Amino acid sequence: SQKIEQNSEALNIQEGKTATLTCNYTNYSPAYLQWYRQDPGRGPVFLLLIRENEKEKRKERLKVTFDTTLKQSLFHITASQPADSATYLCASETGANNLFFGTGTRLTVIP
Amino acid sequence: EADIYQTPRYLVIGTGKKITLECSQTMGHDKMYWYQQDPGMELHLIHYSYGVNSTEKGDLSSESTVSRIRTEHFPLTLESARPSHTSQYLCASRPPSTDTQYFGPGTRLTVL
């Protein structure tokens, strides 16, 4: 069955460094992958979508890549700030054109 | 920024009570969704709707029911709440011709 894995449950980095989060998919070839940010007790907020024919996409300090050979998307936050601390979710499509989500990576940026 | 609202934000209720979680959006989106999320776990789709009078069950089996009488509203009902229903419930909508979803703030339900 289709599966998304976000390998790291938690990631701690120093302020100013680049955070890199990983999303691996198995048993299917998604047309796109999406990244969301979720703060405690809140709903997810959409950040970026990357399609299978796109290698890289950027938005301000955020960058996402899509490697169909490795079956992986990487999500980067450059010049990280404590305000970037949150859980980041990877999401992909189902056959019914709905979304399913990974368990997320909880990022903590240490001042 | 999407305008999608959920009420109540927090609800503590006793076993056996009937509850309705409200979700509304002012953007005229046809597609709406309900997810259930336990702490530290992934979101699970429990219901979705493609528009008025359309409701479908999601990937995770749920004892809740939904209705879609108006485009703006997508309420979720539990006829008899149980402690196993304790969770966070998130509502979302999807603009036409896009693959992204906009989420409400969620309702944290605790059943004693």
Short mmCIF file of N, CA and C in Angstrom, two decimals, chain A residues 7 10-11 13 16 24 40 44 47 57 60 62 72 79 86 110:
data_model
loop_
_atom_site.label_atom_id
_atom_site.label_comp_id
_atom_site.label_asym_id
_atom_site.label_seq_id
_atom_site.Cartn_x
_atom_site.Cartn_y
_atom_site.Cartn_z
N ASN A 7 11.39 10.22 8.41
CA ASN A 7 12.28 9.39 9.22
C ASN A 7 12.53 9.92 10.62
N ALA A 10 12.01 13.92 15.57
CA ALA A 10 12.38 15.23 16.10
C ALA A 10 13.75 15.61 15.57
N LEU A 11 13.92 16.92 15.38
CA LEU A 11 15.18 17.44 14.89
C LEU A 11 15.47 18.75 15.63
N ILE A 13 18.13 21.94 15.90
CA ILE A 13 19.25 22.60 15.25
C ILE A 13 19.46 23.98 15.88
N GLY A 16 20.11 29.85 12.85
CA GLY A 16 20.99 30.29 11.78
C GLY A 16 21.42 29.18 10.84
N ASN A 24 10.14 10.14 2.63
CA ASN A 24 10.33 9.03 1.68
C ASN A 24 8.98 8.40 1.37
N PRO A 40 1.47 23.41 17.69
CA PRO A 40 0.70 22.62 18.68
C PRO A 40 -0.73 23.13 18.82
N PRO A 44 -2.89 22.20 10.28
CA PRO A 44 -1.74 22.38 9.39
C PRO A 44 -1.93 23.58 8.47
N LEU A 47 2.55 24.93 2.95
CA LEU A 47 3.77 25.68 2.67
C LEU A 47 4.15 25.60 1.19
N LYS A 57 11.80 23.56 -5.73
CA LYS A 57 10.93 24.72 -5.65
C LYS A 57 11.33 25.53 -4.40
N GLU A 60 10.86 31.96 -0.35
CA GLU A 60 11.60 32.70 0.70
C GLU A 60 12.71 31.82 1.25
N LEU A 62 12.47 28.81 2.33
CA LEU A 62 12.11 27.39 2.19
C LEU A 62 12.51 26.88 0.81
N GLN A 72 12.14 10.32 -2.83
CA GLN A 72 12.35 11.14 -1.64
C GLN A 72 12.13 12.62 -1.95
N ALA A 79 18.80 29.58 7.22
CA ALA A 79 18.85 30.65 8.23
C ALA A 79 17.72 30.47 9.25
N ALA A 86 8.29 23.96 14.91
CA ALA A 86 6.94 23.45 14.65
C ALA A 86 7.09 22.01 14.17
N ILE A 110 17.11 26.11 18.24
CA ILE A 110 17.62 26.55 19.54
C ILE A 110 18.33 27.89 19.38
#
